[in-house]
Short mmCIF file of C-alpha atoms in Angstrom, two decimals:
data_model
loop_
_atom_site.label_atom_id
_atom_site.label_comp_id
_atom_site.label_asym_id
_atom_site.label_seq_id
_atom_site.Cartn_x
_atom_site.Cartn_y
_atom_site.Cartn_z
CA UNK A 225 37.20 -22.82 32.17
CA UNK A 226 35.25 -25.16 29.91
CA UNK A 227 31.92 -22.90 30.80
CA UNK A 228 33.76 -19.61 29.79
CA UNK A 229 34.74 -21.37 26.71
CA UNK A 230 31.17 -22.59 25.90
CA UNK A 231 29.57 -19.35 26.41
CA UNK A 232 32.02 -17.36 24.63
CA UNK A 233 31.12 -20.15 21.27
CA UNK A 234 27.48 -19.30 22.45
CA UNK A 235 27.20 -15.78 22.39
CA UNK A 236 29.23 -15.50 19.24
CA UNK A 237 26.89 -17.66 17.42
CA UNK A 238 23.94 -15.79 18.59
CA UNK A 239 26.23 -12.23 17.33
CA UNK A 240 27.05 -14.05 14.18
CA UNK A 241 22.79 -15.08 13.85
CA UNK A 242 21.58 -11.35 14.73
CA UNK A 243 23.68 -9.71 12.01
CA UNK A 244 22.64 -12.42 9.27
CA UNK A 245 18.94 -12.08 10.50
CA UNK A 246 19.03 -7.99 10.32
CA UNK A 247 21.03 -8.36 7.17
CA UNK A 248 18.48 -10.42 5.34
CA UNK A 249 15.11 -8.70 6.69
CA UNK A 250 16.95 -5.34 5.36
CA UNK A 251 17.95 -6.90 1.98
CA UNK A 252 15.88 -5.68 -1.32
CA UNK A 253 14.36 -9.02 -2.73
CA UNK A 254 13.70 -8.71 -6.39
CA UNK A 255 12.91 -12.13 -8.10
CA UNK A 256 15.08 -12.85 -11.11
CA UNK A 257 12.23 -15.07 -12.34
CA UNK A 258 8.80 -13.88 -12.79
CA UNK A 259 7.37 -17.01 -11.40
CA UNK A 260 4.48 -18.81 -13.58
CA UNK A 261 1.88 -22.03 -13.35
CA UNK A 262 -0.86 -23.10 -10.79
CA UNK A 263 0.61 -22.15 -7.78
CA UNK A 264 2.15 -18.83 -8.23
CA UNK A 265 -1.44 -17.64 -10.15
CA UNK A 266 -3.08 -18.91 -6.85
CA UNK A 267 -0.92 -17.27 -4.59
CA UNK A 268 -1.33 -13.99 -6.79
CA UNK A 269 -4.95 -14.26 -6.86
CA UNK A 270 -4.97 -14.81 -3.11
CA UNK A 271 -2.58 -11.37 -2.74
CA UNK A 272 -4.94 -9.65 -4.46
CA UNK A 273 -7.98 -10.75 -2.30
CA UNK A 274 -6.22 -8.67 0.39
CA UNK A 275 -5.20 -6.04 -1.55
CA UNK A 276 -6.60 -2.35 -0.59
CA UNK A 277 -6.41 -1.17 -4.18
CA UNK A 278 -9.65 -3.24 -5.72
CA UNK A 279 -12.78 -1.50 -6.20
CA UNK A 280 -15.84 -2.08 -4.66
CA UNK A 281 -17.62 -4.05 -7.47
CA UNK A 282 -14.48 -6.61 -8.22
CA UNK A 283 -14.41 -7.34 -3.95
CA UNK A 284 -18.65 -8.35 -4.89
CA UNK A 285 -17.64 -9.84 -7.89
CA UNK A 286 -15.07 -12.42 -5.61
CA UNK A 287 -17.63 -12.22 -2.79
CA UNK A 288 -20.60 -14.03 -5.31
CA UNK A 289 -17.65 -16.24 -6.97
CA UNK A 290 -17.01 -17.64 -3.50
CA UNK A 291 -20.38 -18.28 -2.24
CA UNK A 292 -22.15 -19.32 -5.49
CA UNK A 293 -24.21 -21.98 -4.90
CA UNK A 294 -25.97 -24.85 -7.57
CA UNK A 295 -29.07 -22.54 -7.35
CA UNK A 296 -27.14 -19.11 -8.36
CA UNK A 297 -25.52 -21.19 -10.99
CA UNK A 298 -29.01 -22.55 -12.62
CA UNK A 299 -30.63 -19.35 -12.50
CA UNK A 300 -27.09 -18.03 -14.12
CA UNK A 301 -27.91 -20.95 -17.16
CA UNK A 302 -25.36 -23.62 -15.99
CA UNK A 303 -27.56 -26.40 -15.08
CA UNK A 304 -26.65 -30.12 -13.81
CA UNK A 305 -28.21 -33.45 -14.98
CA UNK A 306 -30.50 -34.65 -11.61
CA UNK A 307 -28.12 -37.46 -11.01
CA UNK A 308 -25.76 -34.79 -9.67
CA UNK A 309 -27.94 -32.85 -7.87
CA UNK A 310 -29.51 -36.37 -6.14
CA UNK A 311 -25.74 -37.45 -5.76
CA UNK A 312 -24.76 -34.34 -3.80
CA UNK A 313 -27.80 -34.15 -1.84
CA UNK A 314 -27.21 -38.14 -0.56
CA UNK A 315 -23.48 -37.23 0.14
CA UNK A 316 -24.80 -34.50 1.95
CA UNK A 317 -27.35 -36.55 4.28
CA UNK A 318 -24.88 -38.91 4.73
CA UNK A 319 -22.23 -36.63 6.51
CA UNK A 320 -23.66 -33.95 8.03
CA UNK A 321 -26.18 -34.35 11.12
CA UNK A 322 -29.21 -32.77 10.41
CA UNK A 323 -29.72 -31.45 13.85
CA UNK A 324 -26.61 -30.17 14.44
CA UNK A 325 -25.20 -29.67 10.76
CA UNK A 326 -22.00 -31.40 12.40
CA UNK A 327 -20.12 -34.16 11.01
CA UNK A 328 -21.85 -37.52 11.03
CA UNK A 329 -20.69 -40.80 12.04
CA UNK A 330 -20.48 -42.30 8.76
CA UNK A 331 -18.41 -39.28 7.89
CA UNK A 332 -15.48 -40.67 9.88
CA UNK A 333 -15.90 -44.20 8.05
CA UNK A 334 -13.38 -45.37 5.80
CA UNK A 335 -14.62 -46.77 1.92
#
């Protein structure tokens, strides 16, 4: 008896779980708020990465943003002092193997 009682609560709960879910996924969801700041610019930028309605040259446009490197930024005009560049170029000796270009040992250590 206490088996027919449990599976009746079970199977109800799973009824009463499959109408919520098909009732929400079938809902119209219109934000009230237009949502603003950081995060909701990012997550709009990152929509519209995806999106099939940009045109070729703003897709090459993101492309070059993405992969710009100190070198396309000097011969753009924005150039950094030496200390930088020696800075980065340390850093980057330091945790990457040069062999392998995999993480180093010393990338692992703590500071």
């Amino acid at each position: 008896m206490e088996i027919l009682i449990l599976s009746s609560i079970v199977v109800t709960l799973f009824v009463v779980f499959g109408i919520t879910t098909y009732r929400e996924i079938n809902k119209d969801y219109k934000p009230t708020i237009k949502e603003i700041g950081p995060r909701a610019n990012m997550v709009n930028f990152m929509g519209r990465l995806f999106d099939d309605k940009q045109t070729i040259k703003e897709k090459e446009t993101i492309l070059k943003a993405m992969t710009r490197t100190i070198s396309d930024m000097e011969g753009d005009g924005v150039y950094f002092p030496d200390s930088i560049k020696e800075e980065l170029e340390k850093k980057r000796e330091e945790l990457y193997c040069e062999y392998s270009n995999l993480p180093s040992v010393k990338s692992y250590e703590t500071q």
